[in-house]
mmCIF file with all atom_site columns, C-alpha atoms in Angstrom:
data_model
loop_
_atom_site.group_PDB
_atom_site.id
_atom_site.type_symbol
_atom_site.label_atom_id
_atom_site.label_alt_id
_atom_site.label_comp_id
_atom_site.label_asym_id
_atom_site.label_entity_id
_atom_site.label_seq_id
_atom_site.pdbx_PDB_ins_code
_atom_site.Cartn_x
_atom_site.Cartn_y
_atom_site.Cartn_z
_atom_site.occupancy
_atom_site.B_iso_or_equiv
_atom_site.pdbx_formal_charge
_atom_site.auth_seq_id
_atom_site.auth_comp_id
_atom_site.auth_asym_id
_atom_site.auth_atom_id
_atom_site.pdbx_PDB_model_num
ATOM 1   C CA . MET A 1 1   ? 55.538 -20.167 33.121 1.00 42.00 ? 426 MET A CA 1
ATOM 2   C CA . LYS A 1 2   ? 56.050 -21.169 29.605 1.00 49.00 ? 427 LYS A CA 1
ATOM 3   C CA . PRO A 1 3   ? 53.291 -20.150 26.950 1.00 51.00 ? 428 PRO A CA 1
ATOM 4   C CA . LYS A 1 4   ? 51.290 -23.563 26.401 1.00 46.00 ? 429 LYS A CA 1
ATOM 5   C CA . GLN A 1 5   ? 51.275 -24.431 30.516 1.00 47.00 ? 430 GLN A CA 1
ATOM 6   C CA . ILE A 1 6   ? 49.574 -20.810 31.261 1.00 55.00 ? 431 ILE A CA 1
ATOM 7   C CA . LEU A 1 7   ? 47.138 -21.301 28.693 1.00 66.00 ? 432 LEU A CA 1
ATOM 8   C CA . ASN A 1 8   ? 46.669 -24.639 28.094 1.00 68.00 ? 433 ASN A CA 1
ATOM 9   C CA . LEU A 1 9   ? 47.384 -25.204 24.373 1.00 75.00 ? 434 LEU A CA 1
ATOM 10  C CA . ASP A 1 10  ? 48.063 -27.922 21.802 1.00 78.00 ? 435 ASP A CA 1
ATOM 11  C CA . LEU A 1 11  ? 49.713 -25.945 18.480 1.00 84.00 ? 436 LEU A CA 1
ATOM 12  C CA . SER A 1 12  ? 51.610 -28.570 16.633 1.00 86.00 ? 437 SER A CA 1
ATOM 13  C CA . ASP A 1 13  ? 53.847 -25.158 15.206 1.00 88.00 ? 438 ASP A CA 1
ATOM 14  C CA . THR A 1 14  ? 55.247 -24.147 18.922 1.00 85.00 ? 439 THR A CA 1
ATOM 15  C CA . SER A 1 15  ? 57.071 -22.068 17.055 1.00 91.00 ? 440 SER A CA 1
ATOM 16  C CA . LEU A 1 16  ? 53.601 -19.979 16.408 1.00 92.00 ? 441 LEU A CA 1
ATOM 17  C CA . LEU A 1 17  ? 53.669 -19.330 19.834 1.00 90.00 ? 442 LEU A CA 1
ATOM 18  C CA . GLU A 1 18  ? 56.407 -18.062 20.952 1.00 91.00 ? 443 GLU A CA 1
ATOM 19  C CA . LEU A 1 19  ? 56.046 -15.820 17.301 1.00 93.00 ? 444 LEU A CA 1
ATOM 20  C CA . ALA A 1 20  ? 52.842 -14.935 18.575 1.00 94.00 ? 445 ALA A CA 1
ATOM 21  C CA . LEU A 1 21  ? 54.052 -14.224 21.910 1.00 92.00 ? 446 LEU A CA 1
ATOM 22  C CA . THR A 1 22  ? 56.996 -11.439 20.482 1.00 93.00 ? 447 THR A CA 1
ATOM 23  C CA . HIS A 1 23  ? 55.760 -8.327  20.279 1.00 90.00 ? 448 HIS A CA 1
ATOM 24  C CA . SER A 1 24  ? 58.153 -6.044  18.053 1.00 90.00 ? 449 SER A CA 1
ATOM 25  C CA . SER A 1 25  ? 60.175 -4.283  20.117 1.00 90.00 ? 450 SER A CA 1
ATOM 26  C CA . CYS A 1 26  ? 62.390 -7.139  20.414 1.00 90.00 ? 451 CYS A CA 1
ATOM 27  C CA . THR A 1 27  ? 63.630 -6.906  16.608 1.00 89.00 ? 452 THR A CA 1
ATOM 28  C CA . LYS A 1 28  ? 64.700 -3.450  17.674 1.00 87.00 ? 453 LYS A CA 1
ATOM 29  C CA . ASP A 1 29  ? 66.685 -5.228  19.642 1.00 88.00 ? 454 ASP A CA 1
ATOM 30  C CA . ASN A 1 30  ? 67.668 -7.631  17.430 1.00 90.00 ? 455 ASN A CA 1
ATOM 31  C CA . PRO A 1 31  ? 66.553 -6.911  13.562 1.00 91.00 ? 456 PRO A CA 1
ATOM 32  C CA . GLU A 1 32  ? 67.264 -10.436 12.943 1.00 88.00 ? 457 GLU A CA 1
ATOM 33  C CA . ARG A 1 33  ? 64.693 -11.326 15.063 1.00 91.00 ? 458 ARG A CA 1
ATOM 34  C CA . ALA A 1 34  ? 61.041 -11.977 13.540 1.00 93.00 ? 459 ALA A CA 1
ATOM 35  C CA . ASN A 1 35  ? 57.836 -10.308 15.968 1.00 93.00 ? 460 ASN A CA 1
ATOM 36  C CA . ASN A 1 36  ? 53.853 -10.621 16.003 1.00 94.00 ? 461 ASN A CA 1
ATOM 37  C CA . GLU A 1 37  ? 52.930 -8.114  13.889 1.00 95.00 ? 462 GLU A CA 1
ATOM 38  C CA . ARG A 1 38  ? 51.870 -10.191 10.721 1.00 96.00 ? 463 ARG A CA 1
ATOM 39  C CA . LEU A 1 39  ? 50.013 -12.294 13.071 1.00 96.00 ? 464 LEU A CA 1
ATOM 40  C CA . GLU A 1 40  ? 48.582 -9.839  15.060 1.00 96.00 ? 465 GLU A CA 1
ATOM 41  C CA . PHE A 1 41  ? 47.010 -8.404  11.465 1.00 97.00 ? 466 PHE A CA 1
ATOM 42  C CA . TYR A 1 42  ? 45.245 -11.951 10.608 1.00 97.00 ? 467 TYR A CA 1
ATOM 43  C CA . GLY A 1 43  ? 44.637 -12.540 14.004 1.00 97.00 ? 468 GLY A CA 1
ATOM 44  C CA . ASP A 1 44  ? 42.389 -8.935  13.671 1.00 97.00 ? 469 ASP A CA 1
ATOM 45  C CA . ALA A 1 45  ? 41.212 -10.558 10.521 1.00 98.00 ? 470 ALA A CA 1
ATOM 46  C CA . ILE A 1 46  ? 39.850 -13.406 12.129 1.00 98.00 ? 471 ILE A CA 1
ATOM 47  C CA . LEU A 1 47  ? 37.984 -12.365 15.382 1.00 98.00 ? 472 LEU A CA 1
ATOM 48  C CA . LYS A 1 48  ? 36.124 -9.830  12.785 1.00 98.00 ? 473 LYS A CA 1
ATOM 49  C CA . LEU A 1 49  ? 35.031 -12.890 11.411 1.00 98.00 ? 474 LEU A CA 1
ATOM 50  C CA . ILE A 1 50  ? 34.156 -14.675 14.239 1.00 98.00 ? 475 ILE A CA 1
ATOM 51  C CA . PHE A 1 51  ? 32.071 -12.295 15.201 1.00 97.00 ? 476 PHE A CA 1
ATOM 52  C CA . SER A 1 52  ? 30.096 -11.117 12.509 1.00 97.00 ? 477 SER A CA 1
ATOM 53  C CA . LYS A 1 53  ? 29.650 -15.094 12.210 1.00 97.00 ? 478 LYS A CA 1
ATOM 54  C CA . TYR A 1 54  ? 28.370 -14.760 15.516 1.00 96.00 ? 479 TYR A CA 1
ATOM 55  C CA . LEU A 1 55  ? 26.438 -11.727 15.586 1.00 94.00 ? 480 LEU A CA 1
ATOM 56  C CA . TYR A 1 56  ? 25.101 -12.473 12.477 1.00 95.00 ? 481 TYR A CA 1
ATOM 57  C CA . LEU A 1 57  ? 23.760 -15.576 13.494 1.00 95.00 ? 482 LEU A CA 1
ATOM 58  C CA . ARG A 1 58  ? 21.950 -13.632 17.369 1.00 90.00 ? 483 ARG A CA 1
ATOM 59  C CA . PHE A 1 59  ? 21.199 -11.144 15.480 1.00 86.00 ? 484 PHE A CA 1
ATOM 60  C CA . PRO A 1 60  ? 18.899 -11.902 12.340 1.00 86.00 ? 485 PRO A CA 1
ATOM 61  C CA . LYS A 1 61  ? 16.958 -8.276  12.091 1.00 80.00 ? 486 LYS A CA 1
ATOM 62  C CA . LEU A 1 62  ? 19.456 -5.938  13.272 1.00 79.00 ? 487 LEU A CA 1
ATOM 63  C CA . ASP A 1 63  ? 21.209 -4.018  10.533 1.00 82.00 ? 488 ASP A CA 1
ATOM 64  C CA . GLU A 1 64  ? 23.975 -3.587  8.751  1.00 89.00 ? 489 GLU A CA 1
ATOM 65  C CA . GLY A 1 65  ? 25.207 -0.676  11.565 1.00 84.00 ? 490 GLY A CA 1
ATOM 66  C CA . MET A 1 66  ? 24.382 -1.883  14.136 1.00 81.00 ? 491 MET A CA 1
ATOM 67  C CA . LEU A 1 67  ? 26.206 -5.340  13.747 1.00 89.00 ? 492 LEU A CA 1
ATOM 68  C CA . THR A 1 68  ? 29.364 -3.300  12.571 1.00 91.00 ? 493 THR A CA 1
ATOM 69  C CA . LYS A 1 69  ? 28.664 -1.976  16.489 1.00 86.00 ? 494 LYS A CA 1
ATOM 70  C CA . TYR A 1 70  ? 27.983 -4.681  18.360 1.00 89.00 ? 495 TYR A CA 1
ATOM 71  C CA . ARG A 1 71  ? 31.808 -5.993  16.922 1.00 93.00 ? 496 ARG A CA 1
ATOM 72  C CA . ALA A 1 72  ? 33.561 -2.717  17.433 1.00 92.00 ? 497 ALA A CA 1
ATOM 73  C CA . ARG A 1 73  ? 32.767 -3.541  21.385 1.00 90.00 ? 498 ARG A CA 1
ATOM 74  C CA . LEU A 1 74  ? 32.979 -7.177  21.675 1.00 94.00 ? 499 LEU A CA 1
ATOM 75  C CA . ILE A 1 75  ? 36.731 -6.331  19.607 1.00 95.00 ? 500 ILE A CA 1
ATOM 76  C CA . SER A 1 76  ? 37.614 -2.980  21.633 1.00 93.00 ? 501 SER A CA 1
ATOM 77  C CA . ASP A 1 77  ? 41.281 -2.511  22.871 1.00 92.00 ? 502 ASP A CA 1
ATOM 78  C CA . ASP A 1 78  ? 39.550 -2.495  25.846 1.00 92.00 ? 503 ASP A CA 1
ATOM 79  C CA . LEU A 1 79  ? 38.134 -5.662  26.279 1.00 94.00 ? 504 LEU A CA 1
ATOM 80  C CA . LEU A 1 80  ? 41.408 -7.433  24.504 1.00 95.00 ? 505 LEU A CA 1
ATOM 81  C CA . SER A 1 81  ? 43.822 -6.315  26.215 1.00 94.00 ? 506 SER A CA 1
ATOM 82  C CA . GLY A 1 82  ? 41.512 -7.578  30.465 1.00 93.00 ? 507 GLY A CA 1
ATOM 83  C CA . ILE A 1 83  ? 41.120 -11.042 28.225 1.00 94.00 ? 508 ILE A CA 1
ATOM 84  C CA . ALA A 1 84  ? 45.340 -10.754 27.258 1.00 93.00 ? 509 ALA A CA 1
ATOM 85  C CA . VAL A 1 85  ? 44.883 -10.432 31.149 1.00 92.00 ? 510 VAL A CA 1
ATOM 86  C CA . ALA A 1 86  ? 42.898 -12.883 32.120 1.00 91.00 ? 511 ALA A CA 1
ATOM 87  C CA . LEU A 1 87  ? 44.981 -15.224 30.370 1.00 90.00 ? 512 LEU A CA 1
ATOM 88  C CA . GLU A 1 88  ? 48.088 -13.523 32.116 1.00 89.00 ? 513 GLU A CA 1
ATOM 89  C CA . LEU A 1 89  ? 49.477 -12.948 28.292 1.00 91.00 ? 514 LEU A CA 1
ATOM 90  C CA . ASP A 1 90  ? 51.508 -10.056 29.775 1.00 88.00 ? 515 ASP A CA 1
ATOM 91  C CA . LYS A 1 91  ? 53.700 -12.131 31.351 1.00 88.00 ? 516 LYS A CA 1
ATOM 92  C CA . ALA A 1 92  ? 54.297 -14.282 28.556 1.00 87.00 ? 517 ALA A CA 1
ATOM 93  C CA . LEU A 1 93  ? 54.960 -11.712 25.941 1.00 89.00 ? 518 LEU A CA 1
ATOM 94  C CA . ASN A 1 94  ? 59.023 -11.095 24.702 1.00 88.00 ? 519 ASN A CA 1
ATOM 95  C CA . VAL A 1 95  ? 59.325 -6.921  24.976 1.00 90.00 ? 520 VAL A CA 1
ATOM 96  C CA . GLY A 1 96  ? 62.720 -5.575  23.852 1.00 88.00 ? 521 GLY A CA 1
ATOM 97  C CA . SER A 1 97  ? 64.886 -3.064  26.158 1.00 89.00 ? 522 SER A CA 1
ATOM 98  C CA . SER A 1 98  ? 62.906 -0.815  25.780 1.00 86.00 ? 523 SER A CA 1
ATOM 99  C CA . LEU A 1 99  ? 59.476 -1.758  27.391 1.00 88.00 ? 524 LEU A CA 1
ATOM 100 C CA . ALA A 1 100 ? 61.455 -4.448  29.724 1.00 85.00 ? 525 ALA A CA 1
ATOM 101 C CA . GLY A 1 101 ? 61.522 -1.844  32.025 1.00 77.00 ? 526 GLY A CA 1
ATOM 102 C CA . LYS A 1 102 ? 57.853 -0.661  32.680 1.00 78.00 ? 527 LYS A CA 1
ATOM 103 C CA . SER A 1 103 ? 56.002 -1.745  35.583 1.00 76.00 ? 528 SER A CA 1
ATOM 104 C CA . GLU A 1 104 ? 52.805 -2.137  33.060 1.00 83.00 ? 529 GLU A CA 1
ATOM 105 C CA . LEU A 1 105 ? 52.944 -2.523  29.001 1.00 87.00 ? 530 LEU A CA 1
ATOM 106 C CA . PRO A 1 106 ? 50.545 -0.050  27.420 1.00 88.00 ? 531 PRO A CA 1
ATOM 107 C CA . LYS A 1 107 ? 47.446 -2.114  26.516 1.00 89.00 ? 532 LYS A CA 1
ATOM 108 C CA . SER A 1 108 ? 47.734 -2.421  22.992 1.00 89.00 ? 533 SER A CA 1
ATOM 109 C CA . VAL A 1 109 ? 50.915 -3.682  23.251 1.00 91.00 ? 534 VAL A CA 1
ATOM 110 C CA . ILE A 1 110 ? 48.515 -6.523  25.620 1.00 92.00 ? 535 ILE A CA 1
ATOM 111 C CA . GLY A 1 111 ? 45.862 -6.278  23.444 1.00 94.00 ? 536 GLY A CA 1
ATOM 112 C CA . ASP A 1 112 ? 48.153 -6.775  20.456 1.00 94.00 ? 537 ASP A CA 1
ATOM 113 C CA . SER A 1 113 ? 49.198 -10.420 21.797 1.00 95.00 ? 538 SER A CA 1
ATOM 114 C CA . LEU A 1 114 ? 46.151 -12.171 21.211 1.00 96.00 ? 539 LEU A CA 1
ATOM 115 C CA . GLU A 1 115 ? 45.057 -11.626 18.098 1.00 97.00 ? 540 GLU A CA 1
ATOM 116 C CA . ALA A 1 116 ? 48.355 -12.741 17.114 1.00 96.00 ? 541 ALA A CA 1
ATOM 117 C CA . LEU A 1 117 ? 47.567 -15.268 19.261 1.00 95.00 ? 542 LEU A CA 1
ATOM 118 C CA . ILE A 1 118 ? 44.140 -16.121 18.158 1.00 96.00 ? 543 ILE A CA 1
ATOM 119 C CA . GLY A 1 119 ? 46.233 -15.982 14.217 1.00 97.00 ? 544 GLY A CA 1
ATOM 120 C CA . ALA A 1 120 ? 47.793 -18.728 15.479 1.00 95.00 ? 545 ALA A CA 1
ATOM 121 C CA . VAL A 1 121 ? 45.648 -21.025 16.635 1.00 95.00 ? 546 VAL A CA 1
ATOM 122 C CA . TYR A 1 122 ? 43.785 -20.227 12.891 1.00 96.00 ? 547 TYR A CA 1
ATOM 123 C CA . ILE A 1 123 ? 47.026 -20.735 11.066 1.00 96.00 ? 548 ILE A CA 1
ATOM 124 C CA . ASP A 1 124 ? 47.710 -24.290 12.831 1.00 94.00 ? 549 ASP A CA 1
ATOM 125 C CA . GLN A 1 125 ? 44.139 -25.771 14.484 1.00 93.00 ? 550 GLN A CA 1
ATOM 126 C CA . GLY A 1 126 ? 41.860 -23.981 11.708 1.00 96.00 ? 551 GLY A CA 1
ATOM 127 C CA . PHE A 1 127 ? 38.919 -21.705 12.294 1.00 97.00 ? 552 PHE A CA 1
ATOM 128 C CA . GLU A 1 128 ? 36.515 -24.154 14.204 1.00 96.00 ? 553 GLU A CA 1
ATOM 129 C CA . THR A 1 129 ? 39.785 -24.209 16.881 1.00 94.00 ? 554 THR A CA 1
ATOM 130 C CA . ALA A 1 130 ? 40.484 -20.317 16.635 1.00 96.00 ? 555 ALA A CA 1
ATOM 131 C CA . GLU A 1 131 ? 36.240 -19.922 17.060 1.00 97.00 ? 556 GLU A CA 1
ATOM 132 C CA . ALA A 1 132 ? 36.188 -22.412 19.651 1.00 95.00 ? 557 ALA A CA 1
ATOM 133 C CA . PHE A 1 133 ? 38.907 -20.412 21.336 1.00 94.00 ? 558 PHE A CA 1
ATOM 134 C CA . VAL A 1 134 ? 37.386 -17.216 21.368 1.00 96.00 ? 559 VAL A CA 1
ATOM 135 C CA . LEU A 1 135 ? 34.443 -18.094 22.430 1.00 96.00 ? 560 LEU A CA 1
ATOM 136 C CA . LYS A 1 136 ? 35.056 -19.740 25.223 1.00 94.00 ? 561 LYS A CA 1
ATOM 137 C CA . HIS A 1 137 ? 37.587 -16.699 26.524 1.00 93.00 ? 562 HIS A CA 1
ATOM 138 C CA . TRP A 1 138 ? 35.001 -14.427 25.674 1.00 95.00 ? 563 TRP A CA 1
ATOM 139 C CA . GLN A 1 139 ? 32.028 -16.178 27.155 1.00 92.00 ? 564 GLN A CA 1
ATOM 140 C CA . ASP A 1 140 ? 32.317 -14.202 30.328 1.00 87.00 ? 565 ASP A CA 1
ATOM 141 C CA . TYR A 1 141 ? 31.502 -10.510 28.146 1.00 88.00 ? 566 TYR A CA 1
ATOM 142 C CA . ILE A 1 142 ? 29.614 -10.985 25.521 1.00 89.00 ? 567 ILE A CA 1
ATOM 143 C CA . GLU A 1 143 ? 25.880 -9.326  27.135 1.00 83.00 ? 568 GLU A CA 1
ATOM 144 C CA . GLU A 1 144 ? 28.247 -7.141  29.467 1.00 82.00 ? 569 GLU A CA 1
ATOM 145 C CA . ALA A 1 145 ? 28.982 -5.872  26.268 1.00 82.00 ? 570 ALA A CA 1
ATOM 146 C CA . ILE A 1 146 ? 26.461 -5.997  23.688 1.00 79.00 ? 571 ILE A CA 1
ATOM 147 C CA . ILE A 1 147 ? 24.010 -4.627  26.291 1.00 73.00 ? 572 ILE A CA 1
ATOM 148 C CA . ASP A 1 148 ? 27.104 -1.622  27.122 1.00 74.00 ? 573 ASP A CA 1
ATOM 149 C CA . SER A 1 149 ? 26.717 -0.832  23.497 1.00 73.00 ? 574 SER A CA 1
ATOM 150 C CA . ILE A 1 150 ? 22.834 -1.191  22.932 1.00 70.00 ? 575 ILE A CA 1
ATOM 151 C CA . GLU A 1 151 ? 22.613 1.292   26.515 1.00 67.00 ? 576 GLU A CA 1
ATOM 152 C CA . LYS A 1 152 ? 25.172 3.899   24.543 1.00 69.00 ? 577 LYS A CA 1
ATOM 153 C CA . ASP A 1 153 ? 23.787 3.740   20.733 1.00 74.00 ? 578 ASP A CA 1
ATOM 154 C CA . TYR A 1 154 ? 20.026 4.710   22.328 1.00 83.00 ? 579 TYR A CA 1
ATOM 155 C CA . LYS A 1 155 ? 21.190 8.351   21.673 1.00 86.00 ? 580 LYS A CA 1
ATOM 156 C CA . SER A 1 156 ? 22.451 7.774   18.447 1.00 82.00 ? 581 SER A CA 1
ATOM 157 C CA . ILE A 1 157 ? 19.003 5.148   17.319 1.00 83.00 ? 582 ILE A CA 1
ATOM 158 C CA . LEU A 1 158 ? 17.043 8.176   18.776 1.00 89.00 ? 583 LEU A CA 1
ATOM 159 C CA . GLN A 1 159 ? 18.458 10.615  16.434 1.00 88.00 ? 584 GLN A CA 1
ATOM 160 C CA . GLU A 1 160 ? 17.894 8.875   12.704 1.00 85.00 ? 585 GLU A CA 1
ATOM 161 C CA . ILE A 1 161 ? 14.203 7.849   13.450 1.00 86.00 ? 586 ILE A CA 1
ATOM 162 C CA . VAL A 1 162 ? 13.184 11.441  14.777 1.00 90.00 ? 587 VAL A CA 1
ATOM 163 C CA . GLN A 1 163 ? 15.886 12.761  11.756 1.00 89.00 ? 588 GLN A CA 1
ATOM 164 C CA . LYS A 1 164 ? 14.194 10.401  9.016  1.00 87.00 ? 589 LYS A CA 1
ATOM 165 C CA . GLU A 1 165 ? 9.918  11.210  10.470 1.00 88.00 ? 590 GLU A CA 1
ATOM 166 C CA . TYR A 1 166 ? 10.974 15.099  11.864 1.00 89.00 ? 591 TYR A CA 1
ATOM 167 C CA . LYS A 1 167 ? 13.291 16.301  9.658  1.00 90.00 ? 592 LYS A CA 1
ATOM 168 C CA . GLU A 1 168 ? 14.824 17.962  12.381 1.00 91.00 ? 593 GLU A CA 1
ATOM 169 C CA . PRO A 1 169 ? 17.228 16.146  15.186 1.00 92.00 ? 594 PRO A CA 1
ATOM 170 C CA . PRO A 1 170 ? 16.262 15.912  18.748 1.00 94.00 ? 595 PRO A CA 1
ATOM 171 C CA . GLU A 1 171 ? 16.522 18.339  21.099 1.00 95.00 ? 596 GLU A CA 1
ATOM 172 C CA . TYR A 1 172 ? 18.050 17.919  24.809 1.00 95.00 ? 597 TYR A CA 1
ATOM 173 C CA . ARG A 1 173 ? 17.030 20.366  27.566 1.00 96.00 ? 598 ARG A CA 1
ATOM 174 C CA . THR A 1 174 ? 18.558 20.734  31.239 1.00 96.00 ? 599 THR A CA 1
ATOM 175 C CA . ILE A 1 175 ? 14.813 20.300  32.888 1.00 96.00 ? 600 ILE A CA 1
ATOM 176 C CA . THR A 1 176 ? 15.996 20.287  36.698 1.00 95.00 ? 601 THR A CA 1
ATOM 177 C CA . CYS A 1 177 ? 19.714 20.416  37.962 1.00 94.00 ? 602 CYS A CA 1
ATOM 178 C CA . GLU A 1 178 ? 20.288 19.440  42.243 1.00 92.00 ? 603 GLU A CA 1
ATOM 179 C CA . GLY A 1 179 ? 22.040 18.347  44.572 1.00 89.00 ? 604 GLY A CA 1
ATOM 180 C CA . PRO A 1 180 ? 25.703 19.366  46.096 1.00 88.00 ? 605 PRO A CA 1
ATOM 181 C CA . ASP A 1 181 ? 28.214 20.300  43.861 1.00 84.00 ? 606 ASP A CA 1
ATOM 182 C CA . HIS A 1 182 ? 29.928 16.522  44.500 1.00 82.00 ? 607 HIS A CA 1
ATOM 183 C CA . ALA A 1 183 ? 26.512 14.696  43.793 1.00 83.00 ? 608 ALA A CA 1
ATOM 184 C CA . LYS A 1 184 ? 24.448 16.785  41.643 1.00 89.00 ? 609 LYS A CA 1
ATOM 185 C CA . GLU A 1 185 ? 21.440 15.294  39.256 1.00 93.00 ? 610 GLU A CA 1
ATOM 186 C CA . PHE A 1 186 ? 20.157 16.155  36.561 1.00 94.00 ? 611 PHE A CA 1
ATOM 187 C CA . GLU A 1 187 ? 16.712 15.531  34.641 1.00 96.00 ? 612 GLU A CA 1
ATOM 188 C CA . ILE A 1 188 ? 17.384 16.047  31.139 1.00 96.00 ? 613 ILE A CA 1
ATOM 189 C CA . GLY A 1 189 ? 13.525 16.494  28.681 1.00 96.00 ? 614 GLY A CA 1
ATOM 190 C CA . ILE A 1 190 ? 14.032 15.540  25.129 1.00 96.00 ? 615 ILE A CA 1
ATOM 191 C CA . PHE A 1 191 ? 11.972 17.622  22.772 1.00 96.00 ? 616 PHE A CA 1
ATOM 192 C CA . VAL A 1 192 ? 10.958 16.751  18.871 1.00 93.00 ? 617 VAL A CA 1
ATOM 193 C CA . ALA A 1 193 ? 8.884  19.411  17.175 1.00 89.00 ? 618 ALA A CA 1
ATOM 194 C CA . ASP A 1 194 ? 8.629  21.457  21.030 1.00 91.00 ? 619 ASP A CA 1
ATOM 195 C CA . ASN A 1 195 ? 6.877  18.158  22.165 1.00 92.00 ? 620 ASN A CA 1
ATOM 196 C CA . LEU A 1 196 ? 7.697  16.652  25.301 1.00 95.00 ? 621 LEU A CA 1
ATOM 197 C CA . VAL A 1 197 ? 8.537  13.036  23.715 1.00 94.00 ? 622 VAL A CA 1
ATOM 198 C CA . GLY A 1 198 ? 10.652 11.869  26.919 1.00 94.00 ? 623 GLY A CA 1
ATOM 199 C CA . SER A 1 199 ? 12.318 12.733  30.063 1.00 95.00 ? 624 SER A CA 1
ATOM 200 C CA . ALA A 1 200 ? 14.797 11.136  32.850 1.00 94.00 ? 625 ALA A CA 1
ATOM 201 C CA . LYS A 1 201 ? 17.681 11.249  35.208 1.00 92.00 ? 626 LYS A CA 1
ATOM 202 C CA . GLY A 1 202 ? 20.888 10.715  35.868 1.00 89.00 ? 627 GLY A CA 1
ATOM 203 C CA . TYR A 1 203 ? 24.289 11.637  37.629 1.00 87.00 ? 628 TYR A CA 1
ATOM 204 C CA . SER A 1 204 ? 25.716 13.299  35.043 1.00 87.00 ? 629 SER A CA 1
ATOM 205 C CA . LYS A 1 205 ? 24.184 15.273  32.117 1.00 88.00 ? 630 LYS A CA 1
ATOM 206 C CA . LYS A 1 206 ? 25.753 12.418  29.801 1.00 84.00 ? 631 LYS A CA 1
ATOM 207 C CA . GLU A 1 207 ? 24.106 9.852   32.112 1.00 83.00 ? 632 GLU A CA 1
ATOM 208 C CA . ALA A 1 208 ? 20.361 11.175  31.655 1.00 89.00 ? 633 ALA A CA 1
ATOM 209 C CA . GLY A 1 209 ? 20.698 11.901  28.519 1.00 90.00 ? 634 GLY A CA 1
ATOM 210 C CA . GLN A 1 210 ? 20.653 8.756   27.454 1.00 85.00 ? 635 GLN A CA 1
ATOM 211 C CA . ASN A 1 211 ? 18.270 7.485   30.280 1.00 89.00 ? 636 ASN A CA 1
ATOM 212 C CA . ALA A 1 212 ? 16.157 9.869   28.321 1.00 93.00 ? 637 ALA A CA 1
ATOM 213 C CA . ALA A 1 213 ? 17.277 8.832   25.510 1.00 92.00 ? 638 ALA A CA 1
ATOM 214 C CA . LYS A 1 214 ? 15.826 5.599   26.036 1.00 88.00 ? 639 LYS A CA 1
ATOM 215 C CA . ALA A 1 215 ? 13.001 6.475   27.784 1.00 91.00 ? 640 ALA A CA 1
ATOM 216 C CA . ALA A 1 216 ? 12.068 8.406   24.642 1.00 92.00 ? 641 ALA A CA 1
ATOM 217 C CA . LEU A 1 217 ? 12.438 5.434   22.343 1.00 88.00 ? 642 LEU A CA 1
ATOM 218 C CA . LYS A 1 218 ? 9.817  3.245   24.426 1.00 86.00 ? 643 LYS A CA 1
ATOM 219 C CA . SER A 1 219 ? 7.308  6.370   23.911 1.00 87.00 ? 644 SER A CA 1
ATOM 220 C CA . LEU A 1 220 ? 8.112  7.070   19.645 1.00 83.00 ? 645 LEU A CA 1
ATOM 221 C CA . LYS A 1 221 ? 7.485  3.321   19.377 1.00 73.00 ? 646 LYS A CA 1
ATOM 222 C CA . LYS A 1 222 ? 3.635  3.181   21.412 1.00 66.00 ? 647 LYS A CA 1
#
């Protein structure tokens, strides 16, 4: 299947599409053949700009640090490769002999091809078209990525607040550990200046710690 048929793209310069889908392993087989590394570099910058604009406008009260964390989730290797596979770029990607025999291409290779494609769309059609292309193909993942980022940040947010207010980090203590070995449930308590400010349970210490941090943030906010 041709890349144009897969993606339903109408680029005026079709050679850009071919270039975006040519991995550097092809150049190792044929040194004269151009590859997508430069377009990937360009597309990476465009992708960051698109989501910098999106997050800046959507979250007017978030500081630079949190905006950066949200953006990182939206352009993570896992998300990039997942969207690229959904677009069937892995089937359209031209690879050299070193990768041709593999049953599955590395995530980084597939994700990089999507960034290269974004670079190609930007060069051929401009920022607005590239932005529309990205937001269309990310629309099913944006909310999940942001929510996941927020949840992963509970501990770091709590750390910053407590360190600033109390000049010491919060202390995480295991309060209980119950259940069989294959399904233990932990309860973690968070103490600030030796006072319990939040506790929660989870099926791993990491999960319980995140849940406890969320509870502690709510408690401190009150």
